[in-house]
Amino acid sequence: MSLGELLASAKPALAATWDECVAAPAPGVLFMSVCNGKERAHVVTVRGKNFEEVWRRGAQLLQAWLRKQGGAPLWLRVDVVHTVDTMTWQALKQALATTKRNYFRHGIAFDAELSVAMLEEDIGANAVLYDGKFEEATPNAANLKLFGQHRYGRELQWPNEAQQPVWVFDTRAVFTDGSECHAIEHQGRNRGHRRLATWDAGRVHGIVSTGTAYLARQVKSSGAYHYGWFPCFDRAIPTYNALRHASSTYALIEGWELTRRPEHKAAIDLALGYLTGTLIQRAVLPGGEGAAFLVDTGDEIKLGGNAVCLLALVKYTELTGDTQYLALLEQLALGILHMQDAKSGRFVHVLNHPDLSVKEESRIIYYDGEAAFGLMRLYGLTRDARWLQAVEKAFEHFIAARHWEAHDHWLSYCVNELTIYKPDARYLRFGLDNVRGHLDFVLDRITTFPTLLELMMAAQKMIVRLQAEPEHAHLLEGFDVDKFYRALEQRARYLLTGHFWPELAMFFRNPAHVVGSFFIRHHSFRVRIDDVEHYLSGFVAYRKYLEAGGRPAVVVQAPAQCSSAAA
């Protein structure tokens, strides 16, 4: 795509936005950002009152830069300043102190003309308000210096006097890849990415396809994953986690169920080969039975590790009809039963490998829900009563220990599966209680928290069955079903703010490493395979729900009209 085509695509929509901003009134400043997909976007700033003149000068600056760089641009984003507020440095610091890190959603300039400025996207992508030691937005002097060198060829510094002025600004923006032009949403909780005219099953399918493709691309020829990235500076996460390998492969299989693309299936086969051939180890239990365990870093056997292996291998078996893993599935399940107390139903969480001695009685509640869900999925495949009996024993402990108070998404998955076969009122009530007191959190949580959508989608399946069963429908008395669906829909929509759309990825060190993925904003926009996993699993379930006649939310506001490059 040529720069001229990108400019032609964006200009009509930006011209209308310019008129809106000048009427605000605004200072008449454009930030024009162009990216080749491999490096941070190059940004030029132009100002003036006449749009045609400002646009022409900006285009000339970009063309001059491109002639020196060579290569063709992929993406163009143009921001026009809409509002500017002058603040003292002290006032800005006070505002930052009450803002969650990476949730300061404005640009910052160091002069009234905005000639030295950072867009909101620059601030996040260069971690200039991020210090991992603090939960709040924190000025980072070292990263500001790096940003200044990259953007302006000189180091920048934060003000050193309390009353020194800074200029905080907001913009209106459009983004284009030459074939499609999008207005960027600028208000509300869903700000920051392309405005969507509709939010329906087709749109969700596109997100699932993109996320599945990203996860598949992370599988190396060895079958191991590129574990993750800190994208601000394109730093690979140097550790590995076998449990997350297995659970991410499960999500990859869920995505492939919808996409059916051969390259996604090839990645699955590689990942399963590494899982079953390297990460899973066979063992002999004290009673002489053969078992298998997922062995993680530090020679740890985690209860949840065996569980997510069951999820991945059962799902693969169901979708393909390939029975090669049935014997291994039984061995993995026997490994879980070895970690369960036969009387109380309680699970031990971590063993040492290879002697199977207990390392930790309890580590994280997620392991309990994962284990019970994995056994239920295997029961659904084989109808072997051992697995169902083990889950019912486990639920005696879960109920006694009030595990519903954890609002764990894995327990939501499990109780939905369990009540398909055992619609016991105690289990059904457990499933409702697992979400009942959590709806305000789902509605209001500022972070995307993707497991919340998984929690809601699993609970929704159970609620639908409850509503259809006269003998159990009374359990819904006092349960706010309308609020439940409102929270579900809002959380699903909000998760899009954690998607690495090109219009955001272009500001990071290596856009190709993260575009199409999902991130955790308050962890420095971290992209890890299990982060992608949870977003993907939630969206897969949500797409199925919409296809089955759920309540699709329609965005009333239409997108700005943009021309194509061909026009």
Tab-separated table of N, CA and C in Angstrom, residues 325-392:
chain	number	residue	atom	x	y	z
A	325	TYR	N	-5.400	-40.722	22.067
A	325	TYR	CA	-5.060	-40.232	23.402
A	325	TYR	C	-5.921	-40.828	24.514
A	326	LEU	N	-6.783	-41.794	24.206
A	326	LEU	CA	-7.694	-42.308	25.232
A	326	LEU	C	-6.956	-42.940	26.401
A	327	ALA	N	-5.931	-43.728	26.126
A	327	ALA	CA	-5.188	-44.364	27.219
A	327	ALA	C	-4.481	-43.319	28.074
A	328	LEU	N	-3.912	-42.307	27.426
A	328	LEU	CA	-3.239	-41.240	28.159
A	328	LEU	C	-4.237	-40.453	28.996
A	329	LEU	N	-5.431	-40.218	28.469
A	329	LEU	CA	-6.451	-39.514	29.224
A	329	LEU	C	-6.785	-40.246	30.524
A	330	GLU	N	-6.899	-41.555	30.459
A	330	GLU	CA	-7.175	-42.319	31.676
A	330	GLU	C	-6.027	-42.180	32.672
A	331	GLN	N	-4.805	-42.242	32.180
A	331	GLN	CA	-3.647	-42.123	33.071
A	331	GLN	C	-3.580	-40.740	33.728
A	332	LEU	N	-3.894	-39.694	32.967
A	332	LEU	CA	-3.916	-38.347	33.538
A	332	LEU	C	-5.006	-38.212	34.601
A	333	ALA	N	-6.171	-38.809	34.330
A	333	ALA	CA	-7.264	-38.760	35.298
A	333	ALA	C	-6.921	-39.537	36.563
A	334	LEU	N	-6.244	-40.669	36.401
A	334	LEU	CA	-5.805	-41.426	37.579
A	334	LEU	C	-4.800	-40.612	38.393
A	335	GLY	N	-4.000	-39.821	37.704
A	335	GLY	CA	-3.093	-38.929	38.412
A	335	GLY	C	-3.848	-37.926	39.270
A	336	ILE	N	-4.964	-37.404	38.750
A	336	ILE	CA	-5.784	-36.481	39.532
A	336	ILE	C	-6.402	-37.186	40.730
A	337	LEU	N	-6.914	-38.398	40.498
A	337	LEU	CA	-7.508	-39.147	41.615
A	337	LEU	C	-6.478	-39.455	42.694
A	338	HIS	N	-5.238	-39.655	42.295
A	338	HIS	CA	-4.175	-39.873	43.273
A	338	HIS	C	-3.999	-38.645	44.171
A	339	MET	N	-4.352	-37.475	43.661
A	339	MET	CA	-4.188	-36.226	44.404
A	339	MET	C	-5.460	-35.842	45.174
A	340	GLN	N	-6.432	-36.748	45.220
A	340	GLN	CA	-7.684	-36.479	45.924
A	340	GLN	C	-7.810	-37.376	47.145
A	341	ASP	N	-8.225	-36.782	48.259
A	341	ASP	CA	-8.498	-37.572	49.463
A	341	ASP	C	-9.831	-38.301	49.268
A	342	ALA	N	-9.813	-39.616	49.406
A	342	ALA	CA	-10.988	-40.435	49.093
A	342	ALA	C	-12.158	-40.164	50.030
A	343	LYS	N	-11.876	-39.713	51.237
A	343	LYS	CA	-12.943	-39.483	52.208
A	343	LYS	C	-13.530	-38.079	52.090
A	344	SER	N	-12.689	-37.069	52.113
A	344	SER	CA	-13.193	-35.694	52.128
A	344	SER	C	-13.465	-35.139	50.736
A	345	GLY	N	-12.841	-35.715	49.706
A	345	GLY	CA	-12.965	-35.180	48.355
A	345	GLY	C	-12.001	-34.047	48.067
A	346	ARG	N	-11.251	-33.636	49.056
A	346	ARG	CA	-10.328	-32.514	48.910
A	346	ARG	C	-9.116	-32.911	48.070
A	347	PHE	N	-8.641	-31.983	47.258
A	347	PHE	CA	-7.473	-32.233	46.420
A	347	PHE	C	-6.207	-31.676	47.053
A	348	VAL	N	-5.102	-32.394	46.864
A	348	VAL	CA	-3.769	-31.853	47.109
A	348	VAL	C	-3.353	-31.118	45.849
A	349	HIS	N	-2.691	-29.993	45.994
A	349	HIS	CA	-2.452	-29.140	44.834
A	349	HIS	C	-1.116	-29.359	44.126
A	350	VAL	N	-0.058	-29.636	44.823
A	350	VAL	CA	1.260	-29.731	44.181
A	350	VAL	C	2.043	-30.904	44.759
A	351	LEU	N	2.580	-31.739	43.862
A	351	LEU	CA	3.465	-32.847	44.231
A	351	LEU	C	4.856	-32.590	43.671
A	352	ASN	N	5.823	-33.303	44.228
A	352	ASN	CA	7.168	-33.320	43.666
A	352	ASN	C	7.278	-34.446	42.646
A	353	HIS	N	8.035	-34.193	41.595
A	353	HIS	CA	8.339	-35.225	40.603
A	353	HIS	C	9.813	-35.579	40.736
A	354	PRO	N	10.157	-36.880	40.747
A	354	PRO	CA	9.320	-38.025	40.373
A	354	PRO	C	8.776	-38.828	41.550
A	355	ASP	N	9.072	-38.443	42.811
A	355	ASP	CA	8.693	-39.328	43.924
A	355	ASP	C	7.249	-39.156	44.370
A	356	LEU	N	6.525	-38.191	43.824
A	356	LEU	CA	5.110	-37.955	44.106
A	356	LEU	C	4.840	-37.563	45.563
A	357	SER	N	5.850	-37.076	46.233
A	357	SER	CA	5.634	-36.574	47.585
A	357	SER	C	4.918	-35.230	47.517
A	358	VAL	N	4.231	-34.879	48.608
A	358	VAL	CA	3.449	-33.643	48.633
A	358	VAL	C	4.383	-32.447	48.819
A	359	LYS	N	4.257	-31.487	47.906
A	359	LYS	CA	5.026	-30.249	48.019
A	359	LYS	C	4.193	-29.146	48.662
A	360	GLU	N	2.940	-29.002	48.211
A	360	GLU	CA	2.041	-28.009	48.794
A	360	GLU	C	0.638	-28.593	48.846
A	361	GLU	N	0.047	-28.600	50.029
A	361	GLU	CA	-1.328	-29.067	50.173
A	361	GLU	C	-2.280	-28.170	49.382
A	362	SER	N	-2.057	-26.880	49.456
A	362	SER	CA	-2.944	-25.933	48.796
A	362	SER	C	-2.123	-24.786	48.225
A	363	ARG	N	-2.395	-24.411	46.968
A	363	ARG	CA	-1.698	-23.283	46.351
A	363	ARG	C	-2.673	-22.253	45.814
A	364	ILE	N	-3.593	-22.666	44.974
A	364	ILE	CA	-4.511	-21.714	44.350
A	364	ILE	C	-5.830	-22.422	44.082
A	365	ILE	N	-6.923	-21.755	44.372
A	365	ILE	CA	-8.236	-22.384	44.275
A	365	ILE	C	-8.578	-22.781	42.843
A	366	TYR	N	-7.973	-22.117	41.871
A	366	TYR	CA	-8.247	-22.447	40.472
A	366	TYR	C	-7.991	-23.923	40.178
A	367	TYR	N	-6.999	-24.524	40.832
A	367	TYR	CA	-6.680	-25.919	40.554
A	367	TYR	C	-7.866	-26.829	40.846
A	368	ASP	N	-8.639	-26.522	41.911
A	368	ASP	CA	-9.780	-27.360	42.253
A	368	ASP	C	-10.813	-27.367	41.132
A	369	GLY	N	-11.168	-26.176	40.659
A	369	GLY	CA	-12.155	-26.094	39.594
A	369	GLY	C	-11.669	-26.714	38.300
A	370	GLU	N	-10.394	-26.507	37.993
A	370	GLU	CA	-9.827	-27.112	36.788
A	370	GLU	C	-9.897	-28.631	36.857
A	371	ALA	N	-9.523	-29.197	38.023
A	371	ALA	CA	-9.510	-30.656	38.166
A	371	ALA	C	-10.908	-31.229	37.997
A	372	ALA	N	-11.879	-30.627	38.670
A	372	ALA	CA	-13.240	-31.141	38.586
A	372	ALA	C	-13.803	-30.979	37.171
A	373	PHE	N	-13.516	-29.854	36.532
A	373	PHE	CA	-13.993	-29.642	35.159
A	373	PHE	C	-13.340	-30.633	34.203
A	374	GLY	N	-12.040	-30.829	34.337
A	374	GLY	CA	-11.361	-31.791	33.470
A	374	GLY	C	-11.944	-33.188	33.599
A	375	LEU	N	-12.206	-33.622	34.833
A	375	LEU	CA	-12.797	-34.948	35.040
A	375	LEU	C	-14.206	-35.020	34.455
A	376	MET	N	-14.973	-33.938	34.578
A	376	MET	CA	-16.314	-33.944	33.997
A	376	MET	C	-16.272	-34.021	32.480
A	377	ARG	N	-15.328	-33.322	31.869
A	377	ARG	CA	-15.224	-33.393	30.403
A	377	ARG	C	-14.825	-34.790	29.969
A	378	LEU	N	-13.962	-35.451	30.733
A	378	LEU	CA	-13.595	-36.827	30.391
A	378	LEU	C	-14.781	-37.759	30.602
A	379	TYR	N	-15.545	-37.531	31.651
A	379	TYR	CA	-16.749	-38.340	31.856
A	379	TYR	C	-17.704	-38.175	30.677
A	380	GLY	N	-17.851	-36.950	30.180
A	380	GLY	CA	-18.720	-36.725	29.036
A	380	GLY	C	-18.262	-37.484	27.802
A	381	LEU	N	-16.965	-37.703	27.691
A	381	LEU	CA	-16.429	-38.439	26.540
A	381	LEU	C	-16.562	-39.940	26.703
A	382	THR	N	-16.261	-40.471	27.889
A	382	THR	CA	-16.150	-41.930	28.079
A	382	THR	C	-17.264	-42.546	28.902
A	383	ARG	N	-17.990	-41.732	29.694
A	383	ARG	CA	-19.017	-42.204	30.629
A	383	ARG	C	-18.462	-43.182	31.663
A	384	ASP	N	-17.201	-43.030	31.974
A	384	ASP	CA	-16.583	-43.854	33.013
A	384	ASP	C	-16.998	-43.274	34.374
A	385	ALA	N	-17.708	-44.073	35.178
A	385	ALA	CA	-18.302	-43.580	36.421
A	385	ALA	C	-17.265	-43.099	37.433
A	386	ARG	N	-16.033	-43.555	37.312
A	386	ARG	CA	-15.006	-43.135	38.267
A	386	ARG	C	-14.831	-41.625	38.283
A	387	TRP	N	-14.911	-41.036	37.126
A	387	TRP	CA	-14.642	-39.600	37.031
A	387	TRP	C	-15.795	-38.788	37.623
A	388	LEU	N	-17.021	-39.194	37.358
A	388	LEU	CA	-18.175	-38.507	37.927
A	388	LEU	C	-18.193	-38.646	39.453
A	389	GLN	N	-17.895	-39.819	39.940
A	389	GLN	CA	-17.872	-40.040	41.390
A	389	GLN	C	-16.827	-39.154	42.065
A	390	ALA	N	-15.680	-39.023	41.424
A	390	ALA	CA	-14.628	-38.174	41.987
A	390	ALA	C	-15.069	-36.714	42.053
A	391	VAL	N	-15.788	-36.241	41.029
A	391	VAL	CA	-16.257	-34.858	41.021
A	391	VAL	C	-17.318	-34.649	42.096
A	392	GLU	N	-18.212	-35.606	42.271
A	392	GLU	CA	-19.227	-35.462	43.314
A	392	GLU	C	-18.588	-35.435	44.701
